[in-house]
């Protein structure tokens, strides 16, 4: 139980103490009794805490009841203590009262005494608890009043301040002590004090006040005299039979400021209930919707939302009401009083806990201008994207003018580019309306007089920033009349000028001016790109012509021509390294070099020229002003210089008479030209080497033809005579020497045949066709004297080859197998794994690994009857087809295996017929 009463009974009579405890617990079920035999034990128990009341005998061993009481009071002055003794006297009672006893009771006969004792215990404990609760309440109230941000005052029926908490000093500038005893009018302005006095009198007289005393709003007066907006709530109570009033005073300055802010804000502020109905609307709604705030009260806010946006707005409000989103923000269209829609943005917040609002606050602002700006910027992104794909200057300019007209209403816009002479800004593209307002195409001459349109145009073109005039007719910058009233003149780099104008004054907003700037920047980038791409295309054509040049001199001349006509460089020299001259020799120069500069000399390693330094380093060198360097051309009028190595062949040097003229694009294009020159020089050198090689091959072919003629005629004829003589000799005699001579003649015939094959067959084949390997192998086997040898062909490979020369290769490999493997050798032909080649193998003795690199040498043979040219012919045929041939051991037959790889399979193609 939460209201139990724990009693500690100290008595040296254990039986009596037990009986007393039992009766007390019986008399009141809230009482729980613990016993102690003396005061010392009782004090020890009190140290453990939890005791609500002490009952003690007087006469006990050790400290008596009075002494026990004194020690208890040292510990706890308020703990209920009842002296319950059988030997009482007035002296004991007096001492007990002096020591702070709560109650005094003598033991008597009968059980009625326990009921009395129980009642006194309960009364003492409950009184103490009530006092403690009252004290706790007083402390809490004091803490509340002392720490409250609101001022709290109590006044009597006469209007005198009886109490004030510390917050009054922050609110009114008075300390609580200074206010207590002062009239309440001290805190009120003079003009309000009498009204408030009369209201109090009416309340006291009738008891049925007409004044609402809850959250009364009125001004207060600070000590320094200034007024403070207040909200006061009064309550009434009675103290000592007299009526008292307590007032809680709150400073509502911030709220008043907020109210003023809301009522003066350009944003419309509305308070909605949970159904979305207007409970309050600020005055700004009239400027947005052209509707009086009072007309909207009670109306459901969503009825004016555009039907296409309504569900989205409702979802945002539901999320706010459900607490799913703290401050939902939504953009939507809302209907004005005239029926038109405009774009607004609303932000909601939950203010249900705010006593002054108790609903949902929605701040709404007009974002029509922002939406229009976003729409313009979106259209600008599309137009600038189109600029990225324009191919010509005219197309680029037309796109930009059309964008200026359609996006920002600049109907008198045009683009004027610098002419080739550099003395006028010529129109390249103009808006359609220009011809309506101007009688002729506008061209702005560089030397036009001040105050003219042309002079202003050139001022803008030469400047770094745009010139914007909102009302041309009122401007002192123009003396010349013009139909254009609003003008933005935006330079577009070195290209010219973007004129953005309209016929009405102040036609362009800040957003329009920004869009014009962005458009002009994109236009400049697009014109740069078009110029670069045009130069690249022309440079590409020029570099292709370099490759068709027949000599280094012609290459150099074409490089100089391309530098001038394509890249616009007037001073160009091409130098070629000449080993005999010991340096870079000028091979071709531009006309400006011949006219303006001294005769070009050879630049040698020791000459210290900038040209040789770049060539030796293999790096492009760009000099803004060679006058700052120890240059050969210093003092000649040449200022800007760019030297580009053309590999090992020479340099291309480009110059101008003005300092710092080369930019990144110039260097980029010049690098391309120099690289093309290097490629052309390489090709020319390679072509020259090929010519020399062709001449050498022709000479070799002539010698081979001569050799073949000697072999076929001068050797074959005597051999035929010798063979005939041997046959005639056989008729006249029978000698073993004739057989040997005949054998020698046959060997000579074979050697002559192989030599002719080597001499007459080239190292390349010109015509190939699909050939079936199995068919060729079978045909070759029939052309070879195979004795008792056997052939196994297991392949379906079809390859691209010169069939006659492939047949020559396989026949030689078959003859080699029979020659070295014997009359009964087994020969196999098959495809390599992967299908990119084939093999010819036998079961003969094989070829020693140490000899495998030599077997393809001309004249090499391990057979007495071999010519030594058979395998050389095999390698020659393979090389002619770009094949590889090697010798290894056959894993199945055990003999030699010749593998030919790198062949081109003719898959899906029928082989040529036999």
mmCIF file of C-alpha atoms in Angstrom, residues 480-780:
data_model
loop_
_atom_site.group_PDB
_atom_site.id
_atom_site.type_symbol
_atom_site.label_atom_id
_atom_site.label_comp_id
_atom_site.label_asym_id
_atom_site.label_seq_id
_atom_site.Cartn_x
_atom_site.Cartn_y
_atom_site.Cartn_z
ATOM 1 C CA UNK A 480 22.313 59.192 -84.389
ATOM 2 C CA UNK A 481 18.644 58.272 -84.508
ATOM 3 C CA UNK A 482 17.743 54.604 -84.413
ATOM 4 C CA UNK A 483 14.510 52.589 -84.236
ATOM 5 C CA UNK A 484 16.048 50.461 -81.479
ATOM 6 C CA UNK A 485 15.164 51.615 -77.946
ATOM 7 C CA UNK A 486 16.555 48.739 -75.854
ATOM 8 C CA UNK A 487 20.042 47.554 -76.812
ATOM 9 C CA UNK A 488 22.571 45.059 -75.532
ATOM 10 C CA UNK A 489 25.814 45.039 -77.546
ATOM 11 C CA UNK A 490 27.766 41.903 -76.699
ATOM 12 C CA UNK A 491 31.286 41.270 -78.090
ATOM 13 C CA UNK A 492 31.843 37.757 -79.451
ATOM 14 C CA UNK A 493 35.606 37.501 -79.164
ATOM 15 C CA UNK A 494 37.582 38.284 -82.290
ATOM 16 C CA UNK A 495 34.634 37.293 -84.460
ATOM 17 C CA UNK A 496 32.528 40.431 -84.162
ATOM 18 C CA UNK A 497 29.462 41.723 -82.331
ATOM 19 C CA UNK A 498 26.098 40.343 -81.227
ATOM 20 C CA UNK A 499 23.489 43.135 -81.366
ATOM 21 C CA UNK A 500 20.473 42.281 -79.177
ATOM 22 C CA UNK A 501 17.810 44.978 -79.392
ATOM 23 C CA UNK A 502 14.120 45.746 -79.311
ATOM 24 C CA UNK A 503 11.952 48.663 -80.476
ATOM 25 C CA UNK A 504 10.561 49.439 -76.991
ATOM 26 C CA UNK A 505 12.366 50.980 -74.032
ATOM 27 C CA UNK A 506 13.424 48.831 -71.067
ATOM 28 C CA UNK A 507 12.348 45.706 -72.920
ATOM 29 C CA UNK A 508 14.877 43.432 -71.276
ATOM 30 C CA UNK A 509 14.791 42.158 -67.708
ATOM 31 C CA UNK A 510 17.885 41.162 -65.751
ATOM 32 C CA UNK A 511 17.120 37.614 -66.779
ATOM 33 C CA UNK A 512 17.023 38.660 -70.427
ATOM 34 C CA UNK A 513 20.405 40.342 -70.114
ATOM 35 C CA UNK A 514 21.792 37.200 -68.489
ATOM 36 C CA UNK A 515 20.340 35.045 -71.262
ATOM 37 C CA UNK A 516 21.885 37.385 -73.838
ATOM 38 C CA UNK A 517 25.266 36.967 -72.162
ATOM 39 C CA UNK A 518 24.960 33.172 -72.061
ATOM 40 C CA UNK A 519 23.797 33.092 -75.671
ATOM 41 C CA UNK A 520 26.690 35.310 -76.774
ATOM 42 C CA UNK A 521 29.214 33.118 -74.949
ATOM 43 C CA UNK A 522 27.819 29.986 -76.587
ATOM 44 C CA UNK A 523 27.802 31.773 -79.930
ATOM 45 C CA UNK A 524 31.470 32.659 -79.553
ATOM 46 C CA UNK A 525 32.307 29.064 -78.646
ATOM 47 C CA UNK A 526 30.276 27.796 -81.607
ATOM 48 C CA UNK A 527 31.995 30.185 -84.024
ATOM 49 C CA UNK A 528 35.372 29.113 -82.623
ATOM 50 C CA UNK A 529 34.385 25.498 -83.190
ATOM 51 C CA UNK A 530 33.136 26.124 -86.724
ATOM 52 C CA UNK A 531 36.322 28.016 -87.587
ATOM 53 C CA UNK A 532 38.410 25.244 -86.079
ATOM 54 C CA UNK A 533 36.480 22.514 -87.858
ATOM 55 C CA UNK A 534 36.670 24.422 -91.136
ATOM 56 C CA UNK A 535 40.399 24.818 -90.718
ATOM 57 C CA UNK A 536 40.709 21.144 -89.837
ATOM 58 C CA UNK A 537 38.780 20.110 -92.937
ATOM 59 C CA UNK A 538 40.881 22.329 -95.179
ATOM 60 C CA UNK A 539 43.985 21.190 -93.345
ATOM 61 C CA UNK A 540 42.951 17.592 -93.892
ATOM 62 C CA UNK A 541 42.688 18.224 -97.629
ATOM 63 C CA UNK A 542 46.029 19.984 -97.601
ATOM 64 C CA UNK A 543 47.759 17.161 -95.706
ATOM 65 C CA UNK A 544 46.407 14.624 -98.154
ATOM 66 C CA UNK A 545 48.068 16.588 -100.939
ATOM 67 C CA UNK A 546 51.381 16.317 -99.065
ATOM 68 C CA UNK A 547 51.320 12.543 -99.454
ATOM 69 C CA UNK A 548 50.966 12.905 -103.215
ATOM 70 C CA UNK A 549 54.106 15.041 -103.464
ATOM 71 C CA UNK A 550 56.991 13.478 -105.409
ATOM 72 C CA UNK A 551 59.923 15.020 -103.555
ATOM 73 C CA UNK A 552 60.961 16.666 -100.335
ATOM 74 C CA UNK A 553 61.047 20.013 -102.063
ATOM 75 C CA UNK A 554 57.459 19.609 -103.250
ATOM 76 C CA UNK A 555 56.359 18.510 -99.760
ATOM 77 C CA UNK A 556 57.972 21.610 -98.258
ATOM 78 C CA UNK A 557 56.320 23.882 -100.827
ATOM 79 C CA UNK A 558 52.892 22.415 -100.052
ATOM 80 C CA UNK A 559 53.450 22.831 -96.295
ATOM 81 C CA UNK A 560 54.205 26.532 -96.798
ATOM 82 C CA UNK A 561 51.129 26.874 -99.001
ATOM 83 C CA UNK A 562 48.871 25.177 -96.395
ATOM 84 C CA UNK A 563 50.270 27.338 -93.582
ATOM 85 C CA UNK A 564 49.312 30.465 -95.492
ATOM 86 C CA UNK A 565 46.003 29.525 -97.123
ATOM 87 C CA UNK A 566 44.537 27.240 -94.478
ATOM 88 C CA UNK A 567 46.003 28.455 -91.194
ATOM 89 C CA UNK A 568 46.579 32.085 -92.121
ATOM 90 C CA UNK A 569 50.280 32.137 -91.235
ATOM 91 C CA UNK A 570 52.179 34.591 -93.433
ATOM 92 C CA UNK A 571 55.776 33.840 -92.363
ATOM 93 C CA UNK A 572 56.616 30.152 -92.810
ATOM 94 C CA UNK A 573 59.876 28.305 -93.469
ATOM 95 C CA UNK A 574 60.359 24.559 -93.924
ATOM 96 C CA UNK A 575 63.846 23.223 -93.237
ATOM 97 C CA UNK A 576 65.129 19.717 -93.944
ATOM 98 C CA UNK A 577 68.101 18.160 -92.254
ATOM 99 C CA UNK A 578 70.937 17.658 -94.730
ATOM 100 C CA UNK A 579 73.790 15.510 -93.501
ATOM 101 C CA UNK A 580 76.164 16.816 -96.149
ATOM 102 C CA UNK A 581 75.359 20.425 -95.193
ATOM 103 C CA UNK A 582 75.642 19.569 -91.510
ATOM 104 C CA UNK A 583 72.357 21.181 -90.442
ATOM 105 C CA UNK A 584 68.839 22.338 -91.288
ATOM 106 C CA UNK A 585 68.643 23.638 -94.811
ATOM 107 C CA UNK A 586 65.757 25.954 -95.868
ATOM 108 C CA UNK A 587 63.869 24.118 -98.613
ATOM 109 C CA UNK A 588 60.731 26.264 -98.933
ATOM 110 C CA UNK A 589 59.737 29.704 -97.601
ATOM 111 C CA UNK A 590 56.616 31.850 -97.863
ATOM 112 C CA UNK A 591 56.508 34.992 -99.974
ATOM 113 C CA UNK A 592 56.650 37.229 -96.870
ATOM 114 C CA UNK A 593 59.934 35.610 -95.864
ATOM 115 C CA UNK A 594 61.494 36.284 -99.253
ATOM 116 C CA UNK A 595 60.335 39.915 -99.272
ATOM 117 C CA UNK A 596 60.860 40.963 -95.659
ATOM 118 C CA UNK A 597 63.638 38.899 -94.130
ATOM 119 C CA UNK A 598 67.279 38.291 -95.046
ATOM 120 C CA UNK A 599 68.380 35.206 -96.935
ATOM 121 C CA UNK A 600 67.854 32.057 -94.929
ATOM 122 C CA UNK A 601 71.027 30.327 -93.752
ATOM 123 C CA UNK A 602 71.751 26.757 -92.704
ATOM 124 C CA UNK A 603 71.113 26.224 -89.001
ATOM 125 C CA UNK A 604 73.861 24.010 -87.553
ATOM 126 C CA UNK A 605 74.265 22.514 -84.052
ATOM 127 C CA UNK A 606 76.782 25.184 -83.144
ATOM 128 C CA UNK A 607 74.774 28.090 -84.545
ATOM 129 C CA UNK A 608 72.665 28.582 -81.404
ATOM 130 C CA UNK A 609 69.445 29.086 -83.349
ATOM 131 C CA UNK A 610 66.037 28.597 -81.708
ATOM 132 C CA UNK A 611 65.160 26.428 -84.696
ATOM 133 C CA UNK A 612 67.948 23.950 -84.062
ATOM 134 C CA UNK A 613 67.159 23.839 -80.314
ATOM 135 C CA UNK A 614 63.576 22.757 -81.013
ATOM 136 C CA UNK A 615 64.728 20.212 -83.627
ATOM 137 C CA UNK A 616 67.338 18.711 -81.315
ATOM 138 C CA UNK A 617 64.909 18.538 -78.357
ATOM 139 C CA UNK A 618 62.091 17.146 -80.531
ATOM 140 C CA UNK A 619 59.703 19.609 -78.881
ATOM 141 C CA UNK A 620 57.397 22.352 -80.131
ATOM 142 C CA UNK A 621 58.690 25.740 -79.015
ATOM 143 C CA UNK A 622 56.461 28.838 -78.967
ATOM 144 C CA UNK A 623 57.992 32.287 -78.374
ATOM 145 C CA UNK A 624 55.727 35.268 -77.753
ATOM 146 C CA UNK A 625 58.545 37.672 -78.596
ATOM 147 C CA UNK A 626 61.930 36.574 -79.928
ATOM 148 C CA UNK A 627 63.318 39.996 -79.101
ATOM 149 C CA UNK A 628 63.567 38.696 -75.548
ATOM 150 C CA UNK A 629 65.829 35.831 -76.697
ATOM 151 C CA UNK A 630 69.174 35.515 -78.401
ATOM 152 C CA UNK A 631 67.573 34.611 -81.743
ATOM 153 C CA UNK A 632 69.036 34.658 -85.258
ATOM 154 C CA UNK A 633 66.052 36.668 -86.553
ATOM 155 C CA UNK A 634 66.271 39.206 -83.737
ATOM 156 C CA UNK A 635 66.018 42.707 -85.106
ATOM 157 C CA UNK A 636 64.475 41.662 -88.419
ATOM 158 C CA UNK A 637 60.911 42.585 -87.474
ATOM 159 C CA UNK A 638 59.910 39.042 -86.658
ATOM 160 C CA UNK A 639 58.364 38.882 -83.163
ATOM 161 C CA UNK A 640 56.174 35.801 -82.590
ATOM 162 C CA UNK A 641 57.775 32.464 -83.468
ATOM 163 C CA UNK A 642 56.604 28.851 -83.362
ATOM 164 C CA UNK A 643 59.037 26.048 -84.256
ATOM 165 C CA UNK A 644 57.616 22.558 -84.821
ATOM 166 C CA UNK A 645 59.929 19.561 -85.417
ATOM 167 C CA UNK A 646 58.929 17.274 -88.305
ATOM 168 C CA UNK A 647 60.472 14.219 -86.719
ATOM 169 C CA UNK A 648 64.029 13.473 -87.805
ATOM 170 C CA UNK A 649 63.497 15.154 -91.163
ATOM 171 C CA UNK A 650 63.471 18.836 -90.223
ATOM 172 C CA UNK A 651 61.335 21.677 -88.879
ATOM 173 C CA UNK A 652 58.404 23.899 -89.752
ATOM 174 C CA UNK A 653 58.856 27.421 -88.365
ATOM 175 C CA UNK A 654 55.959 29.908 -88.345
ATOM 176 C CA UNK A 655 56.264 33.555 -87.392
ATOM 177 C CA UNK A 656 54.422 36.873 -87.261
ATOM 178 C CA UNK A 657 55.579 40.481 -86.975
ATOM 179 C CA UNK A 658 53.319 41.097 -83.926
ATOM 180 C CA UNK A 659 54.246 39.699 -80.482
ATOM 181 C CA UNK A 660 52.067 37.115 -78.686
ATOM 182 C CA UNK A 661 49.777 36.271 -81.593
ATOM 183 C CA UNK A 662 49.723 32.483 -81.273
ATOM 184 C CA UNK A 663 47.026 30.868 -79.129
ATOM 185 C CA UNK A 664 46.276 27.247 -78.287
ATOM 186 C CA UNK A 665 44.276 26.701 -81.459
ATOM 187 C CA UNK A 666 47.123 28.007 -83.627
ATOM 188 C CA UNK A 667 49.541 25.616 -81.962
ATOM 189 C CA UNK A 668 47.083 22.714 -82.240
ATOM 190 C CA UNK A 669 46.581 23.207 -85.992
ATOM 191 C CA UNK A 670 50.281 23.838 -86.600
ATOM 192 C CA UNK A 671 51.122 20.592 -84.816
ATOM 193 C CA UNK A 672 48.787 18.736 -87.185
ATOM 194 C CA UNK A 673 50.497 20.331 -90.181
ATOM 195 C CA UNK A 674 53.973 19.458 -88.837
ATOM 196 C CA UNK A 675 52.884 15.868 -88.131
ATOM 197 C CA UNK A 676 51.500 15.601 -91.665
ATOM 198 C CA UNK A 677 54.801 16.935 -93.015
ATOM 199 C CA UNK A 678 56.701 14.332 -91.011
ATOM 200 C CA UNK A 679 54.412 11.588 -92.364
ATOM 201 C CA UNK A 680 54.903 12.843 -95.913
ATOM 202 C CA UNK A 681 58.677 12.942 -95.452
ATOM 203 C CA UNK A 682 58.547 9.390 -94.070
ATOM 204 C CA UNK A 683 56.506 8.225 -97.043
ATOM 205 C CA UNK A 684 58.834 9.976 -99.454
ATOM 206 C CA UNK A 685 61.842 8.326 -97.812
ATOM 207 C CA UNK A 686 60.130 4.958 -97.859
ATOM 208 C CA UNK A 687 59.143 5.411 -101.482
ATOM 209 C CA UNK A 688 62.722 6.286 -102.342
ATOM 210 C CA UNK A 689 63.945 3.181 -100.554
ATOM 211 C CA UNK A 690 61.347 1.086 -102.401
ATOM 212 C CA UNK A 691 62.523 2.531 -105.711
ATOM 213 C CA UNK A 692 66.063 1.641 -104.847
ATOM 214 C CA UNK A 693 64.952 -1.821 -103.727
ATOM 215 C CA UNK A 694 62.935 -2.306 -106.919
ATOM 216 C CA UNK A 695 65.915 -1.357 -109.005
ATOM 217 C CA UNK A 696 68.052 -3.782 -107.041
ATOM 218 C CA UNK A 697 65.453 -6.527 -107.465
ATOM 219 C CA UNK A 698 65.293 -5.866 -111.153
ATOM 220 C CA UNK A 699 69.030 -6.230 -111.348
ATOM 221 C CA UNK A 700 68.826 -9.439 -109.319
ATOM 222 C CA UNK A 701 66.053 -10.749 -111.545
ATOM 223 C CA UNK A 702 68.150 -9.971 -114.565
ATOM 224 C CA UNK A 703 71.030 -11.925 -113.083
ATOM 225 C CA UNK A 704 68.684 -14.798 -112.167
ATOM 226 C CA UNK A 705 67.252 -14.829 -115.677
ATOM 227 C CA UNK A 706 70.760 -14.879 -117.041
ATOM 228 C CA UNK A 707 71.624 -17.717 -114.658
ATOM 229 C CA UNK A 708 68.513 -19.682 -115.614
ATOM 230 C CA UNK A 709 69.399 -19.242 -119.270
ATOM 231 C CA UNK A 710 72.895 -20.554 -118.655
ATOM 232 C CA UNK A 711 71.550 -23.493 -116.630
ATOM 233 C CA UNK A 712 68.799 -24.389 -119.036
ATOM 234 C CA UNK A 713 70.844 -24.009 -122.199
ATOM 235 C CA UNK A 714 74.564 -24.080 -121.576
ATOM 236 C CA UNK A 715 74.381 -26.898 -118.984
ATOM 237 C CA UNK A 716 71.338 -28.855 -120.160
ATOM 238 C CA UNK A 717 72.640 -29.293 -123.728
ATOM 239 C CA UNK A 718 76.018 -30.806 -122.798
ATOM 240 C CA UNK A 719 74.197 -32.994 -120.263
ATOM 241 C CA UNK A 720 71.861 -34.284 -122.937
ATOM 242 C CA UNK A 721 74.892 -35.031 -125.147
ATOM 243 C CA UNK A 722 76.549 -36.910 -122.309
ATOM 244 C CA UNK A 723 73.394 -38.933 -121.576
ATOM 245 C CA UNK A 724 73.096 -39.822 -125.277
ATOM 246 C CA UNK A 725 76.736 -40.897 -125.510
ATOM 247 C CA UNK A 726 76.251 -43.223 -122.520
ATOM 248 C CA UNK A 727 73.297 -44.903 -124.195
ATOM 249 C CA UNK A 728 75.314 -45.340 -127.409
ATOM 250 C CA UNK A 729 78.235 -46.710 -125.467
ATOM 251 C CA UNK A 730 75.959 -49.398 -123.953
ATOM 252 C CA UNK A 731 75.471 -50.826 -127.453
ATOM 253 C CA UNK A 732 79.203 -51.166 -127.994
ATOM 254 C CA UNK A 733 80.321 -52.506 -124.601
ATOM 255 C CA UNK A 734 79.114 -53.680 -121.256
ATOM 256 C CA UNK A 735 80.872 -51.799 -118.458
ATOM 257 C CA UNK A 736 79.814 -51.010 -114.852
ATOM 258 C CA UNK A 737 81.218 -47.536 -115.361
ATOM 259 C CA UNK A 738 78.387 -46.719 -117.744
ATOM 260 C CA UNK A 739 75.775 -47.265 -115.017
ATOM 261 C CA UNK A 740 77.700 -44.962 -112.688
ATOM 262 C CA UNK A 741 77.953 -42.331 -115.405
ATOM 263 C CA UNK A 742 74.207 -42.588 -116.106
ATOM 264 C CA UNK A 743 73.457 -42.212 -112.379
ATOM 265 C CA UNK A 744 75.656 -39.125 -112.240
ATOM 266 C CA UNK A 745 73.882 -37.681 -115.250
ATOM 267 C CA UNK A 746 70.451 -38.210 -113.538
ATOM 268 C CA UNK A 747 71.688 -36.452 -110.406
ATOM 269 C CA UNK A 748 72.923 -33.543 -112.515
ATOM 270 C CA UNK A 749 69.500 -33.370 -114.202
ATOM 271 C CA UNK A 750 67.754 -33.182 -110.824
ATOM 272 C CA UNK A 751 70.122 -30.462 -109.630
ATOM 273 C CA UNK A 752 69.501 -28.433 -112.766
ATOM 274 C CA UNK A 753 65.693 -28.801 -112.343
ATOM 275 C CA UNK A 754 65.762 -27.649 -108.697
ATOM 276 C CA UNK A 755 68.086 -24.751 -109.486
ATOM 277 C CA UNK A 756 65.746 -23.585 -112.228
ATOM 278 C CA UNK A 757 62.815 -23.794 -109.782
ATOM 279 C CA UNK A 758 64.643 -21.658 -107.243
ATOM 280 C CA UNK A 759 65.727 -19.141 -109.826
ATOM 281 C CA UNK A 760 62.417 -18.761 -111.671
ATOM 282 C CA UNK A 761 59.945 -18.786 -108.707
ATOM 283 C CA UNK A 762 59.597 -15.473 -106.773
ATOM 284 C CA UNK A 763 59.253 -15.072 -103.010
ATOM 285 C CA UNK A 764 55.618 -13.858 -103.229
ATOM 286 C CA UNK A 765 52.462 -15.220 -104.787
ATOM 287 C CA UNK A 766 50.013 -12.849 -106.410
ATOM 288 C CA UNK A 767 46.940 -15.004 -106.969
ATOM 289 C CA UNK A 768 45.424 -17.399 -104.457
ATOM 290 C CA UNK A 769 42.243 -19.392 -104.486
ATOM 291 C CA UNK A 770 40.466 -21.925 -102.225
ATOM 292 C CA UNK A 771 42.264 -25.276 -102.502
ATOM 293 C CA UNK A 772 41.307 -28.615 -100.912
ATOM 294 C CA UNK A 773 44.371 -30.011 -99.116
ATOM 295 C CA UNK A 774 43.266 -33.689 -99.420
ATOM 296 C CA UNK A 775 42.821 -33.377 -103.203
ATOM 297 C CA UNK A 776 46.222 -31.730 -103.663
ATOM 298 C CA UNK A 777 47.956 -34.356 -101.470
ATOM 299 C CA UNK A 778 46.455 -37.242 -103.447
ATOM 300 C CA UNK A 779 47.476 -35.635 -106.743
ATOM 301 C CA UNK A 780 51.025 -35.063 -105.503
#
